[in-house]
Amino acid sequence: MVTGYCVKCKEKGVELSAPEIHQTAKGGYMAKGKHATCGTTVCAMMSKDNADKAISDGATKSF
Ligand SMILES: [Zn+2]
């Protein structure tokens, strides 16, 4: 699963629903999804290893 920081709940490690993995202009990776509980969009920076793992776990590849 993909987790990130929810600015609305001010909570770390929240689970993202329907995460999409994007690649940034600098070549990094970013997960974008919604906090499963409150529906706020949550973004999380991730390493290539974590991006690959998230995709193999079912996240949408968006690059
Ligand atoms: Zn939230």
PDB file of N, CA and C and ligand atoms in Angstrom:
ATOM      1  N   MET A   1       0.841  -1.196   0.000  1.00  0.00           N
ATOM      2  CA  MET A   1       0.000   0.000   0.000  1.00  0.00           C
ATOM      3  C   MET A   1       0.873   1.241   0.000  1.00  0.00           C
ATOM      4  N   VAL A   2       0.273   2.340  -0.433  1.00  0.00           N
ATOM      5  CA  VAL A   2       0.997   3.597  -0.515  1.00  0.00           C
ATOM      6  C   VAL A   2       0.502   4.503   0.607  1.00  0.00           C
ATOM      7  N   THR A   3       1.448   5.114   1.316  1.00  0.00           N
ATOM      8  CA  THR A   3       1.068   5.999   2.403  1.00  0.00           C
ATOM      9  C   THR A   3       1.681   7.384   2.199  1.00  0.00           C
ATOM     10  N   GLY A   4       1.074   8.367   2.809  1.00  0.00           N
ATOM     11  CA  GLY A   4       1.576   9.736   2.705  1.00  0.00           C
ATOM     12  C   GLY A   4       1.071  10.563   3.878  1.00  0.00           C
ATOM     13  N   TYR A   5       1.324  11.870   3.792  1.00  0.00           N
ATOM     14  CA  TYR A   5       0.920  12.788   4.864  1.00  0.00           C
ATOM     15  C   TYR A   5      -0.351  13.521   4.451  1.00  0.00           C
ATOM     16  N   CYS A   6      -1.385  13.422   5.269  1.00  0.00           N
ATOM     17  CA  CYS A   6      -2.633  14.116   4.980  1.00  0.00           C
ATOM     18  C   CYS A   6      -2.605  15.480   5.661  1.00  0.00           C
ATOM     19  N   VAL A   7      -2.668  16.566   4.859  1.00  0.00           N
ATOM     20  CA  VAL A   7      -2.601  17.915   5.433  1.00  0.00           C
ATOM     21  C   VAL A   7      -3.872  18.256   6.210  1.00  0.00           C
ATOM     22  N   LYS A   8      -4.978  17.643   5.838  1.00  0.00           N
ATOM     23  CA  LYS A   8      -6.233  17.944   6.532  1.00  0.00           C
ATOM     24  C   LYS A   8      -6.265  17.292   7.907  1.00  0.00           C
ATOM     25  N   CYS A   9      -5.893  16.025   7.953  1.00  0.00           N
ATOM     26  CA  CYS A   9      -5.908  15.296   9.220  1.00  0.00           C
ATOM     27  C   CYS A   9      -4.636  15.535  10.025  1.00  0.00           C
ATOM     28  N   LYS A  10      -3.607  16.143   9.376  1.00  0.00           N
ATOM     29  CA  LYS A  10      -2.288  16.331  10.006  1.00  0.00           C
ATOM     30  C   LYS A  10      -1.779  14.999  10.542  1.00  0.00           C
ATOM     31  N   GLU A  11      -1.856  14.001   9.693  1.00  0.00           N
ATOM     32  CA  GLU A  11      -1.507  12.654  10.105  1.00  0.00           C
ATOM     33  C   GLU A  11      -0.550  12.047   9.090  1.00  0.00           C
ATOM     34  N   LYS A  12       0.517  11.441   9.606  1.00  0.00           N
ATOM     35  CA  LYS A  12       1.491  10.761   8.738  1.00  0.00           C
ATOM     36  C   LYS A  12       1.081   9.324   8.502  1.00  0.00           C
ATOM     37  N   GLY A  13       1.518   8.799   7.367  1.00  0.00           N
ATOM     38  CA  GLY A  13       1.344   7.369   7.124  1.00  0.00           C
ATOM     39  C   GLY A  13      -0.087   6.956   6.832  1.00  0.00           C
ATOM     40  N   VAL A  14      -0.883   7.901   6.303  1.00  0.00           N
ATOM     41  CA  VAL A  14      -2.259   7.519   5.969  1.00  0.00           C
ATOM     42  C   VAL A  14      -2.262   6.744   4.651  1.00  0.00           C
ATOM     43  N   GLU A  15      -3.206   5.840   4.529  1.00  0.00           N
ATOM     44  CA  GLU A  15      -3.275   5.026   3.318  1.00  0.00           C
ATOM     45  C   GLU A  15      -3.958   5.797   2.200  1.00  0.00           C
ATOM     46  N   LEU A  16      -3.364   5.760   1.000  1.00  0.00           N
ATOM     47  CA  LEU A  16      -3.954   6.418  -0.165  1.00  0.00           C
ATOM     48  C   LEU A  16      -4.873   5.441  -0.882  1.00  0.00           C
ATOM     49  N   SER A  17      -6.070   5.913  -1.231  1.00  0.00           N
ATOM     50  CA  SER A  17      -6.944   5.081  -2.045  1.00  0.00           C
ATOM     51  C   SER A  17      -6.687   5.395  -3.512  1.00  0.00           C
ATOM     52  N   ALA A  18      -6.709   4.378  -4.346  1.00  0.00           N
ATOM     53  CA  ALA A  18      -6.471   4.495  -5.789  1.00  0.00           C
ATOM     54  C   ALA A  18      -5.239   5.334  -6.116  1.00  0.00           C
ATOM     55  N   PRO A  19      -4.079   4.967  -5.564  1.00  0.00           N
ATOM     56  CA  PRO A  19      -2.877   5.771  -5.802  1.00  0.00           C
ATOM     57  C   PRO A  19      -2.409   5.711  -7.257  1.00  0.00           C
ATOM     58  N   GLU A  20      -1.900   6.863  -7.735  1.00  0.00           N
ATOM     59  CA  GLU A  20      -1.273   6.929  -9.058  1.00  0.00           C
ATOM     60  C   GLU A  20       0.174   7.320  -8.842  1.00  0.00           C
ATOM     61  N   ILE A  21       1.068   6.648  -9.558  1.00  0.00           N
ATOM     62  CA  ILE A  21       2.489   6.953  -9.429  1.00  0.00           C
ATOM     63  C   ILE A  21       2.900   7.838 -10.603  1.00  0.00           C
ATOM     64  N   HIS A  22       3.416   9.028 -10.291  1.00  0.00           N
ATOM     65  CA  HIS A  22       3.870   9.972 -11.308  1.00  0.00           C
ATOM     66  C   HIS A  22       5.380  10.122 -11.207  1.00  0.00           C
ATOM     67  N   GLN A  23       5.981  10.528 -12.325  1.00  0.00           N
ATOM     68  CA  GLN A  23       7.402  10.832 -12.295  1.00  0.00           C
ATOM     69  C   GLN A  23       7.549  12.351 -12.338  1.00  0.00           C
ATOM     70  N   THR A  24       8.419  12.886 -11.507  1.00  0.00           N
ATOM     71  CA  THR A  24       8.599  14.336 -11.457  1.00  0.00           C
ATOM     72  C   THR A  24       9.596  14.770 -12.524  1.00  0.00           C
ATOM     73  N   ALA A  25       9.654  16.091 -12.761  1.00  0.00           N
ATOM     74  CA  ALA A  25      10.560  16.648 -13.771  1.00  0.00           C
ATOM     75  C   ALA A  25      12.012  16.324 -13.459  1.00  0.00           C
ATOM     76  N   LYS A  26      12.311  16.158 -12.179  1.00  0.00           N
ATOM     77  CA  LYS A  26      13.692  15.862 -11.783  1.00  0.00           C
ATOM     78  C   LYS A  26      14.001  14.379 -11.793  1.00  0.00           C
ATOM     79  N   GLY A  27      13.035  13.567 -12.211  1.00  0.00           N
ATOM     80  CA  GLY A  27      13.285  12.135 -12.300  1.00  0.00           C
ATOM     81  C   GLY A  27      12.942  11.361 -11.056  1.00  0.00           C
ATOM     82  N   GLY A  28      12.363  12.045 -10.077  1.00  0.00           N
ATOM     83  CA  GLY A  28      11.919  11.344  -8.877  1.00  0.00           C
ATOM     84  C   GLY A  28      10.528  10.763  -9.092  1.00  0.00           C
ATOM     85  N   TYR A  29      10.022  10.141  -8.075  1.00  0.00           N
ATOM     86  CA  TYR A  29       8.701   9.533  -8.179  1.00  0.00           C
ATOM     87  C   TYR A  29       7.793  10.054  -7.084  1.00  0.00           C
ATOM     88  N   MET A  30       6.521  10.158  -7.414  1.00  0.00           N
ATOM     89  CA  MET A  30       5.557  10.739  -6.512  1.00  0.00           C
ATOM     90  C   MET A  30       4.258   9.942  -6.610  1.00  0.00           C
ATOM     91  N   ALA A  31       3.711   9.623  -5.470  1.00  0.00           N
ATOM     92  CA  ALA A  31       2.409   8.962  -5.448  1.00  0.00           C
ATOM     93  C   ALA A  31       1.341  10.006  -5.169  1.00  0.00           C
ATOM     94  N   LYS A  32       0.231   9.890  -5.878  1.00  0.00           N
ATOM     95  CA  LYS A  32      -0.862  10.822  -5.678  1.00  0.00           C
ATOM     96  C   LYS A  32      -2.147  10.010  -5.533  1.00  0.00           C
ATOM     97  N   GLY A  33      -2.856  10.288  -4.475  1.00  0.00           N
ATOM     98  CA  GLY A  33      -4.100   9.568  -4.261  1.00  0.00           C
ATOM     99  C   GLY A  33      -4.964  10.327  -3.279  1.00  0.00           C
ATOM    100  N   LYS A  34      -5.984   9.686  -2.782  1.00  0.00           N
ATOM    101  CA  LYS A  34      -6.838  10.334  -1.802  1.00  0.00           C
ATOM    102  C   LYS A  34      -6.750   9.591  -0.480  1.00  0.00           C
ATOM    103  N   HIS A  35      -6.767  10.392   0.613  1.00  0.00           N
ATOM    104  CA  HIS A  35      -6.811   9.765   1.926  1.00  0.00           C
ATOM    105  C   HIS A  35      -8.104   8.949   1.993  1.00  0.00           C
ATOM    106  N   ALA A  36      -7.953   7.673   2.278  1.00  0.00           N
ATOM    107  CA  ALA A  36      -9.099   6.765   2.251  1.00  0.00           C
ATOM    108  C   ALA A  36     -10.210   7.225   3.208  1.00  0.00           C
ATOM    109  N   THR A  37      -9.841   7.875   4.300  1.00  0.00           N
ATOM    110  CA  THR A  37     -10.822   8.245   5.315  1.00  0.00           C
ATOM    111  C   THR A  37     -11.533   9.560   5.021  1.00  0.00           C
ATOM    112  N   CYS A  38     -10.775  10.616   4.611  1.00  0.00           N
ATOM    113  CA  CYS A  38     -11.397  11.945   4.491  1.00  0.00           C
ATOM    114  C   CYS A  38     -11.516  12.433   3.052  1.00  0.00           C
ATOM    115  N   GLY A  39     -10.870  11.770   2.088  1.00  0.00           N
ATOM    116  CA  GLY A  39     -11.024  12.143   0.684  1.00  0.00           C
ATOM    117  C   GLY A  39     -10.119  13.261   0.213  1.00  0.00           C
ATOM    118  N   THR A  40      -9.260  13.794   1.097  1.00  0.00           N
ATOM    119  CA  THR A  40      -8.313  14.827   0.699  1.00  0.00           C
ATOM    120  C   THR A  40      -7.210  14.224  -0.177  1.00  0.00           C
ATOM    121  N   THR A  41      -6.798  14.963  -1.210  1.00  0.00           N
ATOM    122  CA  THR A  41      -5.715  14.489  -2.060  1.00  0.00           C
ATOM    123  C   THR A  41      -4.406  14.511  -1.283  1.00  0.00           C
ATOM    124  N   VAL A  42      -3.701  13.404  -1.324  1.00  0.00           N
ATOM    125  CA  VAL A  42      -2.433  13.257  -0.611  1.00  0.00           C
ATOM    126  C   VAL A  42      -1.349  12.908  -1.619  1.00  0.00           C
ATOM    127  N   CYS A  43      -0.208  13.600  -1.517  1.00  0.00           N
ATOM    128  CA  CYS A  43       0.937  13.299  -2.372  1.00  0.00           C
ATOM    129  C   CYS A  43       2.071  12.797  -1.500  1.00  0.00           C
ATOM    130  N   ALA A  44       2.864  11.903  -2.040  1.00  0.00           N
ATOM    131  CA  ALA A  44       4.009  11.403  -1.299  1.00  0.00           C
ATOM    132  C   ALA A  44       5.169  11.188  -2.262  1.00  0.00           C
ATOM    133  N   MET A  45       6.334  11.719  -1.897  1.00  0.00           N
ATOM    134  CA  MET A  45       7.533  11.464  -2.684  1.00  0.00           C
ATOM    135  C   MET A  45       7.989  10.039  -2.398  1.00  0.00           C
ATOM    136  N   MET A  46       8.518   9.378  -3.398  1.00  0.00           N
ATOM    137  CA  MET A  46       9.027   8.030  -3.163  1.00  0.00           C
ATOM    138  C   MET A  46      10.229   7.725  -4.040  1.00  0.00           C
ATOM    139  N   SER A  47      11.000   6.760  -3.587  1.00  0.00           N
ATOM    140  CA  SER A  47      12.156   6.311  -4.355  1.00  0.00           C
ATOM    141  C   SER A  47      11.679   5.441  -5.507  1.00  0.00           C
ATOM    142  N   LYS A  48      12.583   5.176  -6.467  1.00  0.00           N
ATOM    143  CA  LYS A  48      12.216   4.315  -7.594  1.00  0.00           C
ATOM    144  C   LYS A  48      11.820   2.929  -7.096  1.00  0.00           C
ATOM    145  N   ASP A  49      12.560   2.419  -6.116  1.00  0.00           N
ATOM    146  CA  ASP A  49      12.244   1.095  -5.573  1.00  0.00           C
ATOM    147  C   ASP A  49      10.824   1.054  -5.015  1.00  0.00           C
ATOM    148  N   ASN A  50      10.482   2.108  -4.237  1.00  0.00           N
ATOM    149  CA  ASN A  50       9.148   2.135  -3.660  1.00  0.00           C
ATOM    150  C   ASN A  50       8.081   2.342  -4.725  1.00  0.00           C
ATOM    151  N   ALA A  51       8.413   3.127  -5.767  1.00  0.00           N
ATOM    152  CA  ALA A  51       7.465   3.350  -6.856  1.00  0.00           C
ATOM    153  C   ALA A  51       7.190   2.026  -7.574  1.00  0.00           C
ATOM    154  N   ASP A  52       8.258   1.288  -7.870  1.00  0.00           N
ATOM    155  CA  ASP A  52       8.088  -0.013  -8.544  1.00  0.00           C
ATOM    156  C   ASP A  52       7.260  -0.966  -7.686  1.00  0.00           C
ATOM    157  N   LYS A  53       7.539  -0.925  -6.382  1.00  0.00           N
ATOM    158  CA  LYS A  53       6.828  -1.818  -5.470  1.00  0.00           C
ATOM    159  C   LYS A  53       5.340  -1.448  -5.419  1.00  0.00           C
ATOM    160  N   ALA A  54       5.063  -0.137  -5.364  1.00  0.00           N
ATOM    161  CA  ALA A  54       3.673   0.307  -5.308  1.00  0.00           C
ATOM    162  C   ALA A  54       2.920  -0.116  -6.565  1.00  0.00           C
ATOM    163  N   ILE A  55       3.596   0.003  -7.717  1.00  0.00           N
ATOM    164  CA  ILE A  55       2.951  -0.372  -8.984  1.00  0.00           C
ATOM    165  C   ILE A  55       2.667  -1.875  -8.996  1.00  0.00           C
ATOM    166  N   SER A  56       3.645  -2.662  -8.517  1.00  0.00           N
ATOM    167  CA  SER A  56       3.408  -4.112  -8.504  1.00  0.00           C
ATOM    168  C   SER A  56       2.341  -4.479  -7.480  1.00  0.00           C
ATOM    169  N   ASP A  57       2.113  -3.585  -6.506  1.00  0.00           N
ATOM    170  CA  ASP A  57       1.055  -3.826  -5.524  1.00  0.00           C
ATOM    171  C   ASP A  57      -0.318  -3.351  -6.018  1.00  0.00           C
ATOM    172  N   GLY A  58      -0.364  -2.744  -7.225  1.00  0.00           N
ATOM    173  CA  GLY A  58      -1.663  -2.370  -7.774  1.00  0.00           C
ATOM    174  C   GLY A  58      -1.887  -0.891  -7.985  1.00  0.00           C
ATOM    175  N   ALA A  59      -0.887  -0.047  -7.654  1.00  0.00           N
ATOM    176  CA  ALA A  59      -1.032   1.386  -7.917  1.00  0.00           C
ATOM    177  C   ALA A  59      -0.997   1.626  -9.424  1.00  0.00           C
ATOM    178  N   THR A  60      -1.645   2.686  -9.871  1.00  0.00           N
ATOM    179  CA  THR A  60      -1.683   3.015 -11.299  1.00  0.00           C
ATOM    180  C   THR A  60      -0.392   3.685 -11.729  1.00  0.00           C
ATOM    181  N   LYS A  61       0.187   3.203 -12.809  1.00  0.00           N
ATOM    182  CA  LYS A  61       1.413   3.803 -13.339  1.00  0.00           C
ATOM    183  C   LYS A  61       1.024   4.961 -14.258  1.00  0.00           C
ATOM    184  N   SER A  62       1.449   6.180 -13.939  1.00  0.00           N
ATOM    185  CA  SER A  62       1.045   7.356 -14.721  1.00  0.00           C
ATOM    186  C   SER A  62       2.246   8.071 -15.328  1.00  0.00           C
ATOM    187  N   PHE A  63       3.194   7.324 -15.827  1.00  0.00           N
ATOM    188  CA  PHE A  63       4.318   7.944 -16.526  1.00  0.00           C
ATOM    189  C   PHE A  63       4.785   7.011 -17.629  1.00  0.00           C
TER     190      PHE A  63
HETATM  191 ZN    ZN B   1      -7.207  12.905   5.821  1.00  0.00          ZN
END
